[in-house]
mmCIF file of C-alpha atoms and ligand atoms in Angstrom:
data_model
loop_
_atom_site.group_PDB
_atom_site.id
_atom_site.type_symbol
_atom_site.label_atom_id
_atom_site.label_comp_id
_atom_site.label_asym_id
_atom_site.label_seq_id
_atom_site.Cartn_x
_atom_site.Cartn_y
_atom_site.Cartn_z
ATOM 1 C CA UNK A 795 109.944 -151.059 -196.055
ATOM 2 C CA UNK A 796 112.201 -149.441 -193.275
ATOM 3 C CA UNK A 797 115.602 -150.649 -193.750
ATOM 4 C CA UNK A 798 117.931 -150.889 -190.510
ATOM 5 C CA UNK A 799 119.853 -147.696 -189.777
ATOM 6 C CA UNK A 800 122.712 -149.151 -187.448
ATOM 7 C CA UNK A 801 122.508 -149.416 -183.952
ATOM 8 C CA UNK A 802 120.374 -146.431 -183.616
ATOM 9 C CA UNK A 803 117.849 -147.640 -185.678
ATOM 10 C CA UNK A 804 114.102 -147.570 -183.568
ATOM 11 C CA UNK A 805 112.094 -150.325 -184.759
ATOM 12 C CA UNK A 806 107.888 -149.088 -184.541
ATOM 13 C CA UNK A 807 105.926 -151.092 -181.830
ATOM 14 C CA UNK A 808 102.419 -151.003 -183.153
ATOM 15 C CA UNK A 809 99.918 -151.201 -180.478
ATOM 16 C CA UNK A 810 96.794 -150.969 -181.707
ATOM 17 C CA UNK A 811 95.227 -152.870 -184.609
ATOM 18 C CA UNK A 812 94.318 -149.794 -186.692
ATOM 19 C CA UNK A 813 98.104 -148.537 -187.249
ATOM 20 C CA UNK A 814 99.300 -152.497 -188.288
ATOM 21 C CA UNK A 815 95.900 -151.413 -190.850
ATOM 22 C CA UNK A 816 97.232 -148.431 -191.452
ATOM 23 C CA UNK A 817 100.614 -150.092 -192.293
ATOM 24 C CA UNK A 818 99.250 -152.767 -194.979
ATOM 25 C CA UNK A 819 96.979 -150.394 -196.556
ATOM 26 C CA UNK A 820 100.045 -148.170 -197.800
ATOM 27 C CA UNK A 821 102.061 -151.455 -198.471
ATOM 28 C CA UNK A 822 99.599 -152.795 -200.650
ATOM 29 C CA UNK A 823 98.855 -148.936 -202.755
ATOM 30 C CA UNK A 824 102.151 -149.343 -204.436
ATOM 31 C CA UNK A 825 101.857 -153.044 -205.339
ATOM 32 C CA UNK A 826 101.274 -153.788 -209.301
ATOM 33 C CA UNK A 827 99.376 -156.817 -208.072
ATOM 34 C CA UNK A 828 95.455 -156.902 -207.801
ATOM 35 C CA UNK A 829 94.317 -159.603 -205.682
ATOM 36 C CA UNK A 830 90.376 -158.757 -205.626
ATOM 37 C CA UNK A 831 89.233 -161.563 -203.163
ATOM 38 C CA UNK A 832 90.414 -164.511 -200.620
ATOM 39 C CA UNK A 833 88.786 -166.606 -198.640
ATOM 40 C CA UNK A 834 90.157 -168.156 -195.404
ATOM 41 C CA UNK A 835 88.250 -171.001 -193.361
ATOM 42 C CA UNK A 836 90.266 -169.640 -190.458
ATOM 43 C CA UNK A 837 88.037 -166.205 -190.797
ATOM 44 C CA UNK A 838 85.078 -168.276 -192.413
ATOM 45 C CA UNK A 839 84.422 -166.330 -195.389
ATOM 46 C CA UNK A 840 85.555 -164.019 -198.372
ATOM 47 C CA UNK A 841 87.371 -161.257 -198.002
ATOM 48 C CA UNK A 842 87.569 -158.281 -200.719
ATOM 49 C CA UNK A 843 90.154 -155.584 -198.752
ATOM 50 C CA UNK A 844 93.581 -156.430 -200.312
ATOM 51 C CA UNK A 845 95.546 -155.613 -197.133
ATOM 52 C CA UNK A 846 93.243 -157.729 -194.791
ATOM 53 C CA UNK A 847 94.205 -161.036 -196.941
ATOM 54 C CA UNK A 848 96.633 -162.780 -194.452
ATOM 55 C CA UNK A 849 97.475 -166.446 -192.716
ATOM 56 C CA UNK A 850 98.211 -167.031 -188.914
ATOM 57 C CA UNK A 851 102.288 -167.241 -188.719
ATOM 58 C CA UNK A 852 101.191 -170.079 -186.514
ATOM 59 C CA UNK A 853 100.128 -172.325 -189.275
ATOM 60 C CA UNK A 854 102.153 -175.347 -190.574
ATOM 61 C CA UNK A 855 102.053 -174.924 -193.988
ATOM 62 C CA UNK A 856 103.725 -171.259 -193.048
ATOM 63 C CA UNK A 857 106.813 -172.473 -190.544
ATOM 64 C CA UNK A 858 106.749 -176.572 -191.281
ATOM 65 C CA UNK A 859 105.387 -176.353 -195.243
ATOM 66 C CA UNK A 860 103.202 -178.893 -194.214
ATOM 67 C CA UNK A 861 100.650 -177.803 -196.946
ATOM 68 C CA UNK A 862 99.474 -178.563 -200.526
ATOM 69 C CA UNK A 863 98.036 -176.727 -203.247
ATOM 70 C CA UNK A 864 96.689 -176.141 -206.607
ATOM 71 C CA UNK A 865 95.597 -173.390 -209.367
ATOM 72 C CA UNK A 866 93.088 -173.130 -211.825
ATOM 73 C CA UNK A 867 92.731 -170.700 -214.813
ATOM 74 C CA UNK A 868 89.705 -167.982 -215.282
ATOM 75 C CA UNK A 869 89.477 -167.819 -219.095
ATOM 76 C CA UNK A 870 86.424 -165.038 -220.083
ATOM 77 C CA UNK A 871 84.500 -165.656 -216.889
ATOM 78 C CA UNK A 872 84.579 -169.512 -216.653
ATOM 79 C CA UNK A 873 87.185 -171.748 -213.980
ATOM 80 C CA UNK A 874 88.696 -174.079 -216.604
ATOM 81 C CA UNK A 875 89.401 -177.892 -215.514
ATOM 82 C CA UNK A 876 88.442 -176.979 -212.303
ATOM 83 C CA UNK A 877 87.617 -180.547 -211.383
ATOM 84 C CA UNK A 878 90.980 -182.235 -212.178
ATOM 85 C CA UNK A 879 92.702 -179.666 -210.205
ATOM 86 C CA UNK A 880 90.497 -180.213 -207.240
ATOM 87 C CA UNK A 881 91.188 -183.721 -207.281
ATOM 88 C CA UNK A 882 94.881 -183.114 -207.274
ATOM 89 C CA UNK A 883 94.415 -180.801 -204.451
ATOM 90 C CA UNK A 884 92.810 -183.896 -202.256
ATOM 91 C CA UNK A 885 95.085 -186.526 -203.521
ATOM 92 C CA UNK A 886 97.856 -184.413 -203.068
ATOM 93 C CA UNK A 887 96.381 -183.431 -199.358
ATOM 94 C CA UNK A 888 96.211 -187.644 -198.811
ATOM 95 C CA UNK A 889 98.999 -187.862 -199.129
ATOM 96 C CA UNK A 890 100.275 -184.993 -196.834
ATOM 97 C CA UNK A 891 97.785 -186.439 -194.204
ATOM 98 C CA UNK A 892 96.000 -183.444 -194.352
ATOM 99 C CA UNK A 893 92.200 -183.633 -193.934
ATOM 100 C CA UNK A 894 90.433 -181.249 -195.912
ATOM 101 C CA UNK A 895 88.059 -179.306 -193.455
ATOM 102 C CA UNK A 896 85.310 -179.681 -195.944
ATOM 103 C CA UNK A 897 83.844 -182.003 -198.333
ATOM 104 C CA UNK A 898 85.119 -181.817 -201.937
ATOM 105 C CA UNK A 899 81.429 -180.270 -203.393
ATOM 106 C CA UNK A 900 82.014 -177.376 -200.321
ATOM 107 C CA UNK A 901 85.270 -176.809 -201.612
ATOM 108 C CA UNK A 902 84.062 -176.896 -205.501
ATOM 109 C CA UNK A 903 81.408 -174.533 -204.096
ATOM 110 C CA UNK A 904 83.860 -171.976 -201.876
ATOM 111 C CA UNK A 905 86.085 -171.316 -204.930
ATOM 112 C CA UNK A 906 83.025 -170.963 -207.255
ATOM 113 C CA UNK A 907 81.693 -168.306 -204.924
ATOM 114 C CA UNK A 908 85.041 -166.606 -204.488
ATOM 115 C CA UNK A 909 85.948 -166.142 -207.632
ATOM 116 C CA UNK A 910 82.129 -164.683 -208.794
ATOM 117 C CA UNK A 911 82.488 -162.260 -205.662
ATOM 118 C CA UNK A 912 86.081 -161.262 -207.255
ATOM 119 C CA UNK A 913 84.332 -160.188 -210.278
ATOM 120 C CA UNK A 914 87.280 -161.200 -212.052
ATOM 121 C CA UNK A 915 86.558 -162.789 -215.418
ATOM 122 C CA UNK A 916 90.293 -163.338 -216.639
ATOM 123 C CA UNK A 917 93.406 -164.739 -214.303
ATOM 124 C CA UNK A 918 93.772 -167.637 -212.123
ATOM 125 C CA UNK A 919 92.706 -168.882 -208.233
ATOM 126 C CA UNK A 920 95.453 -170.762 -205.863
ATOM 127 C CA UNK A 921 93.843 -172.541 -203.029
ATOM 128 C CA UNK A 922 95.883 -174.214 -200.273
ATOM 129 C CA UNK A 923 94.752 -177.261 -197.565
ATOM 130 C CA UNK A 924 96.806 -176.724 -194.615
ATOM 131 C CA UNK A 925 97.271 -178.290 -191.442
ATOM 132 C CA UNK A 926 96.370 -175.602 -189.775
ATOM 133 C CA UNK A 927 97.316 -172.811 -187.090
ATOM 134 C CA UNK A 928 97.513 -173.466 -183.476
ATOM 135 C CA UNK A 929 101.241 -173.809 -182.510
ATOM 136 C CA UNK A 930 105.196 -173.336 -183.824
ATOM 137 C CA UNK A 931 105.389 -177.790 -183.182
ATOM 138 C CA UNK A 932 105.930 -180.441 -185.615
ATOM 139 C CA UNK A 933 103.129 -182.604 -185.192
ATOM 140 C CA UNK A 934 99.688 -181.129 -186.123
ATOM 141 C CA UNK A 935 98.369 -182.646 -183.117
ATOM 142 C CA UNK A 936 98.294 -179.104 -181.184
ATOM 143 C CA UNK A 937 96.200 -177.393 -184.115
ATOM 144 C CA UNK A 938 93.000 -175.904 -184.293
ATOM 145 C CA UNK A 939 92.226 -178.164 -187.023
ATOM 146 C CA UNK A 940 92.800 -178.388 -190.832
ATOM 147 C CA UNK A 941 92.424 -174.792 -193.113
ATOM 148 C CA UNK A 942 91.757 -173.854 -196.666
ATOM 149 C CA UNK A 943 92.898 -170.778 -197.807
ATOM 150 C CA UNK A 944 92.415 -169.574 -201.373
ATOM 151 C CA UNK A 945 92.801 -166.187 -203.509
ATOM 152 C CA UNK A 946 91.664 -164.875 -206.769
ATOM 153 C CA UNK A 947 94.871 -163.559 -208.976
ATOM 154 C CA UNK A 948 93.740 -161.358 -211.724
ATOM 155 C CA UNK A 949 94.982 -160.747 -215.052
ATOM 156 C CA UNK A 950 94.582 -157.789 -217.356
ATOM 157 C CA UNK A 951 93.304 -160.485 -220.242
ATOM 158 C CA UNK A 952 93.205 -164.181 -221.226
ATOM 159 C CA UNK A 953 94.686 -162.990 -224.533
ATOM 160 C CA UNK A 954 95.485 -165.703 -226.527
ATOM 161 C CA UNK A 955 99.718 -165.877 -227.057
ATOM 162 C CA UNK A 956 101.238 -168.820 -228.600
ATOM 163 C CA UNK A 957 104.529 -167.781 -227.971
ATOM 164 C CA UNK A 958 105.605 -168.531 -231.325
ATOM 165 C CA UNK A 959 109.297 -167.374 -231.032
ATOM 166 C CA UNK A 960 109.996 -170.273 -228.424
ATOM 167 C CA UNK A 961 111.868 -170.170 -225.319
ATOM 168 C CA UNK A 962 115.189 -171.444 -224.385
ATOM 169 C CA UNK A 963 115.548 -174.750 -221.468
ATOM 170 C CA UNK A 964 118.658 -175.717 -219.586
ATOM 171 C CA UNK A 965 118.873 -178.780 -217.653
ATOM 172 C CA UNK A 966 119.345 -177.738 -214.025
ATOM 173 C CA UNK A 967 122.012 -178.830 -211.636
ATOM 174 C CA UNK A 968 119.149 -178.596 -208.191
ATOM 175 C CA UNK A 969 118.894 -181.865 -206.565
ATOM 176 C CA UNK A 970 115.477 -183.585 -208.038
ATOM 177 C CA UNK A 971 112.342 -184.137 -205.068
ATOM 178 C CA UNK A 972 112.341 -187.396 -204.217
ATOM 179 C CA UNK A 973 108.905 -189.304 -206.254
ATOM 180 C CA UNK A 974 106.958 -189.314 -203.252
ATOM 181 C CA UNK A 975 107.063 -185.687 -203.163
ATOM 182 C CA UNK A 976 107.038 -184.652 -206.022
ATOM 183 C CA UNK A 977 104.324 -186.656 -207.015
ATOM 184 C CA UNK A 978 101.817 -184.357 -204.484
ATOM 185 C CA UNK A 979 101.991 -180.516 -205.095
ATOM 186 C CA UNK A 980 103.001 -179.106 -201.631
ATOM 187 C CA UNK A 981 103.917 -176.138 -200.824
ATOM 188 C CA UNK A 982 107.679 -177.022 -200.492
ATOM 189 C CA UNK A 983 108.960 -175.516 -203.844
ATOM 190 C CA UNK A 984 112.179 -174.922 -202.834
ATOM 191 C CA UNK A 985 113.995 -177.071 -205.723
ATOM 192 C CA UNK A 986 111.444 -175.610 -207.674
ATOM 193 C CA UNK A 987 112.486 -171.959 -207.131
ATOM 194 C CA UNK A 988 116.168 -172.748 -207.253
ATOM 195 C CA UNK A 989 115.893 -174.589 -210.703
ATOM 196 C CA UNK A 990 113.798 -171.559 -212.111
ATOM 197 C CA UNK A 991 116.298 -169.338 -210.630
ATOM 198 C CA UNK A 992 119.234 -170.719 -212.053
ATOM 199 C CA UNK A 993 117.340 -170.630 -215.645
ATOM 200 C CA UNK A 994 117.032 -167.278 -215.130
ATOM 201 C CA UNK A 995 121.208 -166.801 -214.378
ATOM 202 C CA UNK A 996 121.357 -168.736 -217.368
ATOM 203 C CA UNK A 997 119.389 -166.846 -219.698
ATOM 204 C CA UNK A 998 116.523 -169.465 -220.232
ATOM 205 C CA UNK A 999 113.203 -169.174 -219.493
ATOM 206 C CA UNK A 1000 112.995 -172.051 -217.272
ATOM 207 C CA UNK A 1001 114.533 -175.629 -216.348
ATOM 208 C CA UNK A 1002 114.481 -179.117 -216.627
ATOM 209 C CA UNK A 1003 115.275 -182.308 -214.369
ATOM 210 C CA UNK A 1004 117.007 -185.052 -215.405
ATOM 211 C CA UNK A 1005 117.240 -187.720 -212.699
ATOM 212 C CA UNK A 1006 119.606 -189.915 -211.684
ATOM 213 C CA UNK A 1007 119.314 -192.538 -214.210
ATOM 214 C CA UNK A 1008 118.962 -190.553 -217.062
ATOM 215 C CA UNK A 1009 115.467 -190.069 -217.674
ATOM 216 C CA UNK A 1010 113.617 -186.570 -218.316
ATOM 217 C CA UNK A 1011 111.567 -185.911 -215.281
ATOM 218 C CA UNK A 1012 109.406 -181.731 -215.749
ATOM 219 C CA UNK A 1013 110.115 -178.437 -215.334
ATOM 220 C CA UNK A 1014 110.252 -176.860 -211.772
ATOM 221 C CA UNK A 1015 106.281 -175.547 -212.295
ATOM 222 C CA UNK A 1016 105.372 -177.292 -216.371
ATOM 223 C CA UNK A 1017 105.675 -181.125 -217.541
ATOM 224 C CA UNK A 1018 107.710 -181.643 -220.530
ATOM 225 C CA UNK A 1019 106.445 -182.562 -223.885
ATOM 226 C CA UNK A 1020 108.725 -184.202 -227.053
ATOM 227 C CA UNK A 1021 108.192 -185.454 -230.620
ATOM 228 C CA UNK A 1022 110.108 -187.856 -232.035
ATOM 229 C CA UNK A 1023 111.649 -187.397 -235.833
ATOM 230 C CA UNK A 1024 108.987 -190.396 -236.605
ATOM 231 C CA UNK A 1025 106.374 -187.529 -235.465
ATOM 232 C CA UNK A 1026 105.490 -189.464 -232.189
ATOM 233 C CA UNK A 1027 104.049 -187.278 -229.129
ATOM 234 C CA UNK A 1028 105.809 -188.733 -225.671
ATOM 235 C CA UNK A 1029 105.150 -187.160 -222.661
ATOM 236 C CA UNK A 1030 107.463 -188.433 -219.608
ATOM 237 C CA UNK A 1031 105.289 -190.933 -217.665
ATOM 238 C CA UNK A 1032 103.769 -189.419 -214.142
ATOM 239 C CA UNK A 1033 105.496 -191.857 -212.017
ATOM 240 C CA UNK A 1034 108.305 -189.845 -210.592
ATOM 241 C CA UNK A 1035 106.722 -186.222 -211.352
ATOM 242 C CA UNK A 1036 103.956 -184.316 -210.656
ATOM 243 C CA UNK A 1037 100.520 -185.518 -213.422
ATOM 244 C CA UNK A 1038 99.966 -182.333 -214.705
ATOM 245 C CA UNK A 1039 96.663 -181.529 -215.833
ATOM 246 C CA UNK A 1040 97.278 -179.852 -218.927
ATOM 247 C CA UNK A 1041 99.450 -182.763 -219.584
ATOM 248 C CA UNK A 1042 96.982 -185.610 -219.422
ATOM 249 C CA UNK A 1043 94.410 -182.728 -221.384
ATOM 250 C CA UNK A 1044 96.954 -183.401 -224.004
ATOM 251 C CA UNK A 1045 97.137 -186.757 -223.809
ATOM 252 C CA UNK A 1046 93.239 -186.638 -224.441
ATOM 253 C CA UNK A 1047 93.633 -184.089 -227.198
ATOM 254 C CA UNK A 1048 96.545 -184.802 -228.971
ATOM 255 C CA UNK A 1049 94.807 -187.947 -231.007
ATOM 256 C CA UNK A 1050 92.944 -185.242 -233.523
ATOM 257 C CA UNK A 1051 96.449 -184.739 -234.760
ATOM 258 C CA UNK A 1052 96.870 -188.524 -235.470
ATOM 259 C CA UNK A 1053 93.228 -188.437 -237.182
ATOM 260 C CA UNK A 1054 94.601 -185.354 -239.233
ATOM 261 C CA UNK A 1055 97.794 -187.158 -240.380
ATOM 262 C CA UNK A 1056 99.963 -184.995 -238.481
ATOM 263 C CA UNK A 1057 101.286 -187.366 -235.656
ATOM 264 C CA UNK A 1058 102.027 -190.866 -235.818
ATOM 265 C CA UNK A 1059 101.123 -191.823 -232.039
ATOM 266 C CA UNK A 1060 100.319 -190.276 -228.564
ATOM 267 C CA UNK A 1061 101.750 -191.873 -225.298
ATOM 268 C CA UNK A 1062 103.058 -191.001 -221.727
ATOM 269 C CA UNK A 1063 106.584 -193.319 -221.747
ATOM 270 C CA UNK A 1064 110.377 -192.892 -219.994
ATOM 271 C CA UNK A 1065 111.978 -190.750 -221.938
ATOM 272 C CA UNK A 1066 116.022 -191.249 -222.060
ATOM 273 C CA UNK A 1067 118.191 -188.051 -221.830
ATOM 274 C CA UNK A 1068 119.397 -189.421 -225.535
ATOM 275 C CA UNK A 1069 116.025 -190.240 -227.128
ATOM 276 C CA UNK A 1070 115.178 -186.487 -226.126
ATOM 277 C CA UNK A 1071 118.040 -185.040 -227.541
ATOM 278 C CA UNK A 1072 117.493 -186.255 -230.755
ATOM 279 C CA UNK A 1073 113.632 -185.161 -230.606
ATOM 280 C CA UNK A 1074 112.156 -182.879 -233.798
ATOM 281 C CA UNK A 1075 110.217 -180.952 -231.094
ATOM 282 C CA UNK A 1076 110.474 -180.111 -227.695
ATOM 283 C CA UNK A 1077 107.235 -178.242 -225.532
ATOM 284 C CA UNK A 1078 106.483 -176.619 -221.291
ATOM 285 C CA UNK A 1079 103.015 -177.809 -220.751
ATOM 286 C CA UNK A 1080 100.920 -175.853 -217.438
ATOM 287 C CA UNK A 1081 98.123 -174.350 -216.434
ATOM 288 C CA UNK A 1082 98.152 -170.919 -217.773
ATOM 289 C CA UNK A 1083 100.809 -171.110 -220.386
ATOM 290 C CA UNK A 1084 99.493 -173.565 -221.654
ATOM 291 C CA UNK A 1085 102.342 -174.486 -224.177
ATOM 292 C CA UNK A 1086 105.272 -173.304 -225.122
ATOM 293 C CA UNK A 1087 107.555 -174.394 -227.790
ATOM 294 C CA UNK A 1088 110.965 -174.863 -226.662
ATOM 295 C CA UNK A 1089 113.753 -174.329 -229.200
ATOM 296 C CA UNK A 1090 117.318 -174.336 -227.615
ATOM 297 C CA UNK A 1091 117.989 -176.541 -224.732
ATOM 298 C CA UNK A 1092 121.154 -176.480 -222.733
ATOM 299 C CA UNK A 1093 123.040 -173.887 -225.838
ATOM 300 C CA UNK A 1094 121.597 -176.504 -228.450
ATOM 301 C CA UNK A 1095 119.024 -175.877 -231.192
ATOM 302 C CA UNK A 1096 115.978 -178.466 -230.740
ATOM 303 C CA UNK A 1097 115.155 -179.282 -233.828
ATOM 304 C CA UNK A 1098 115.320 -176.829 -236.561
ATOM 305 C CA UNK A 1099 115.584 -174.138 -233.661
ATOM 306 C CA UNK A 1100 112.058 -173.373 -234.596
ATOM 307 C CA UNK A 1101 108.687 -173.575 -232.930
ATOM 308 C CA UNK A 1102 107.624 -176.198 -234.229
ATOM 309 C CA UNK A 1103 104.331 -176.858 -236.433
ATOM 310 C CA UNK A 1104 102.745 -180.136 -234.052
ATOM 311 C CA UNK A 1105 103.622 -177.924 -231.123
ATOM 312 C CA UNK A 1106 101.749 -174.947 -232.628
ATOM 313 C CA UNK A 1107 99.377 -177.189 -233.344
ATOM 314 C CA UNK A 1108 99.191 -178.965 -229.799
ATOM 315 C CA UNK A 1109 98.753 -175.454 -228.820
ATOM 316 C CA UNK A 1110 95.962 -174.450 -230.651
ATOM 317 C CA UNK A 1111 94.080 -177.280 -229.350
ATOM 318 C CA UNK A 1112 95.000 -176.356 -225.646
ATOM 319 C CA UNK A 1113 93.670 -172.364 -226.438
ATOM 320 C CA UNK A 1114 90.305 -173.790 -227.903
ATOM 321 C CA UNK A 1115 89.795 -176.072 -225.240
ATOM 322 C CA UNK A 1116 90.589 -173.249 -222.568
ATOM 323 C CA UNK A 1117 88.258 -170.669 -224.827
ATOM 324 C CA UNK A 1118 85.574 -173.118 -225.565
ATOM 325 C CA UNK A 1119 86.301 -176.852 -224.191
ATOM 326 C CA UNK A 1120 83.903 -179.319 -222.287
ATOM 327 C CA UNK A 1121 85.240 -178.647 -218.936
ATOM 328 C CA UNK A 1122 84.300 -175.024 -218.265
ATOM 329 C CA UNK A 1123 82.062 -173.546 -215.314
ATOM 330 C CA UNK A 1124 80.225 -170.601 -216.080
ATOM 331 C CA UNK A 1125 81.193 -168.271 -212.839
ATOM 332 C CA UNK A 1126 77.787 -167.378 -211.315
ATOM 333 C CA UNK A 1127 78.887 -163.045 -211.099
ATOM 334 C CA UNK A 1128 74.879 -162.264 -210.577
HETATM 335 C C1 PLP B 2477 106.329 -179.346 -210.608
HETATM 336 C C2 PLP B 2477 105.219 -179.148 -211.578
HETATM 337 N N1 PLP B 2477 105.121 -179.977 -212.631
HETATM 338 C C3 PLP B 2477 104.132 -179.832 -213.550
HETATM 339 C C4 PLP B 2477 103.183 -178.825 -213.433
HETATM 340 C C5 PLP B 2477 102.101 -178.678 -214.469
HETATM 341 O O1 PLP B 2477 100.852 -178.998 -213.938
HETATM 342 P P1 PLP B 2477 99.496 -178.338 -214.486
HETATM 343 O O2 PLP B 2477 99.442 -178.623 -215.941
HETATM 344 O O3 PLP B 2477 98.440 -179.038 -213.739
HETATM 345 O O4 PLP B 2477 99.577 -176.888 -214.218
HETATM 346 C C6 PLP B 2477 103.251 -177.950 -212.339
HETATM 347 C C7 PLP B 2477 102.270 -176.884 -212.169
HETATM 348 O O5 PLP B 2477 101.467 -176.916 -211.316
HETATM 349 C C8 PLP B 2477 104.281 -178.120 -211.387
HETATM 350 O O6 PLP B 2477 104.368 -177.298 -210.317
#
């Protein structure tokens, strides 16, 4: 990128179409990232040339944030859970009074599509409902109507890590989203950023929230996960957080391990600041990691300081439901 020379510095008007082309095509040769197809209902199709993959500046969800969105994992040529995360995406687009532009099977279809003409069998799609381009106002009134954007993200391999070293947590100091927002994935991640940034100052891997009356809330992109000395699984109820997916596949999961003797119970509860504290285990839950042990939080050990063997366990059922689980669409490639 140029950088400003002073006052003599000539900024490049770029007149015609095929110089700005020029421009993105040498932007995007240097970039690690491969991002081997988009689609945009604003162009009404899919689009394979990295450096044509853009949004109108005009859009809300650009200069107002007045978007939501979701992600869903590629796993060996098969969308994983894509269902649940679609209905996130439209619950979470309810509630931003954003109407989706197409019916949920078009959607289910569009993303199917996109992600066979990616030929990408391992990394992850992000797809956003917007409320659309048309003007720099507040209102969507002025728009051309509602847009869904989405993008294929590859990854060199779905290889499967369980992280068995653990990762370190810190409680974060960023001002929690208020329920009803963070209860719908938009695309204001602001907190989110800051908390994840501050983990990193701090040397952890990534944060937690604590809210105001001393109950753990998630992480600033996972859910939180904690068993109990007694060996019972809590997860911190969805009422004030986002309901993550791989969450609530726990939830559904987790009993095996109370059939194999290894747990005691399963439930989604408050959890108190204290009661987690004096927790045996502590996990991250999301899409794509799935889980990850933590075993320091805030300078302490959790636990033993160990990964521990239920989350190890937790996480073995997580990879074998990703590799081989119910929910899995076969990605038509042809
Ligand atoms: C704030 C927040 N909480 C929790 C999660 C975990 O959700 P999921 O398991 O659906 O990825 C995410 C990730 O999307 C998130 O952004």
């Amino acid at each position: 990128m140029d950088r400003m020379k002073g006052e003599d510095h000539q900024v490049p008007v770029y007149a015609s179409g095929s110089q700005v082309l020029q421009k993105l095509q040498e932007k995007w040769e240097f970039t690690k990232q491969w991002y081997p197809a988009m689609y945009s209902s604003v162009i009404g199709g899919i689009i394979l040339d990295q450096s044509m993959m853009a949004i109108p500046i005009d859009d809300h969800m650009v200069h107002r944030g007045h978007g939501v969105f979701d992600t869903s994992t590629i796993s060996d040529g098969y969308l994983y859970e894509l269902d649940s995360h679609l209905d996130r995406i439209l619950t979470s687009a309810s509630k931003a009074k954003i109407d989706s532009p197409f019916p949920r099977e078009t959607l289910r279809d569009i993303l199917i599509q996109m992600t066979a003409a990616s030929k990408c069998k391992n990394g992850s799609i992000k797809y956003w409902l917007s409320a659309g381009p048309g003007d720099f106002l507040l209102s969507p009134k002025g728009c051309t109507g509602p847009a869904f954007y989405a993008i294929v993200i590859a990854a060199a391999t779905s290889r499967r890590s369980q992280r068995k070293e653990g990762v370190k947590a810190i409680t974060t100091t960023v001002p929690m989203k208020h329920p009803f927002f963070a209860g719908m994935k938009s695309v204001n991640y602001l907190p989110n950023a800051l908390a994840m940034m501050e983990a990193e100052e701090r040397g952890a891997y990534a944060s937690v929230w604590v809210d105001e009356e001393g109950y753990v809330a998630e992480g600033p992109m996972m859910n939180v996960a904690f068993v109990t000395v007694s060996g019972e699984l809590v997860l911190p109820a969805f009422d004030k957080i986002l309901s993550g997916c791989t969450a609530k596949r726990l939830l559904a999961l987790a009993p095996k391990l109370v059939e194999a003797g290894l747990l005691k119970s399963v439930k989604a509860a408050s959890v108190s600041d204290d009661e987690a504290r004096q927790c045996a285990e502590m996990m991250f839950l999301g899409s794509g990691l799935p889980l990850l042990p933590i075993v320091e939080w805030d300078g302490k050990p959790v636990g033993d300081g160990q990964a521990g063997k239920i989350s190890l366990a937790l996480s073995g059922l997580l990879w074998d439901d990703l590799e081989s689980g119910p929910d899995r669409i076969p990605v038509p490639y042809g």
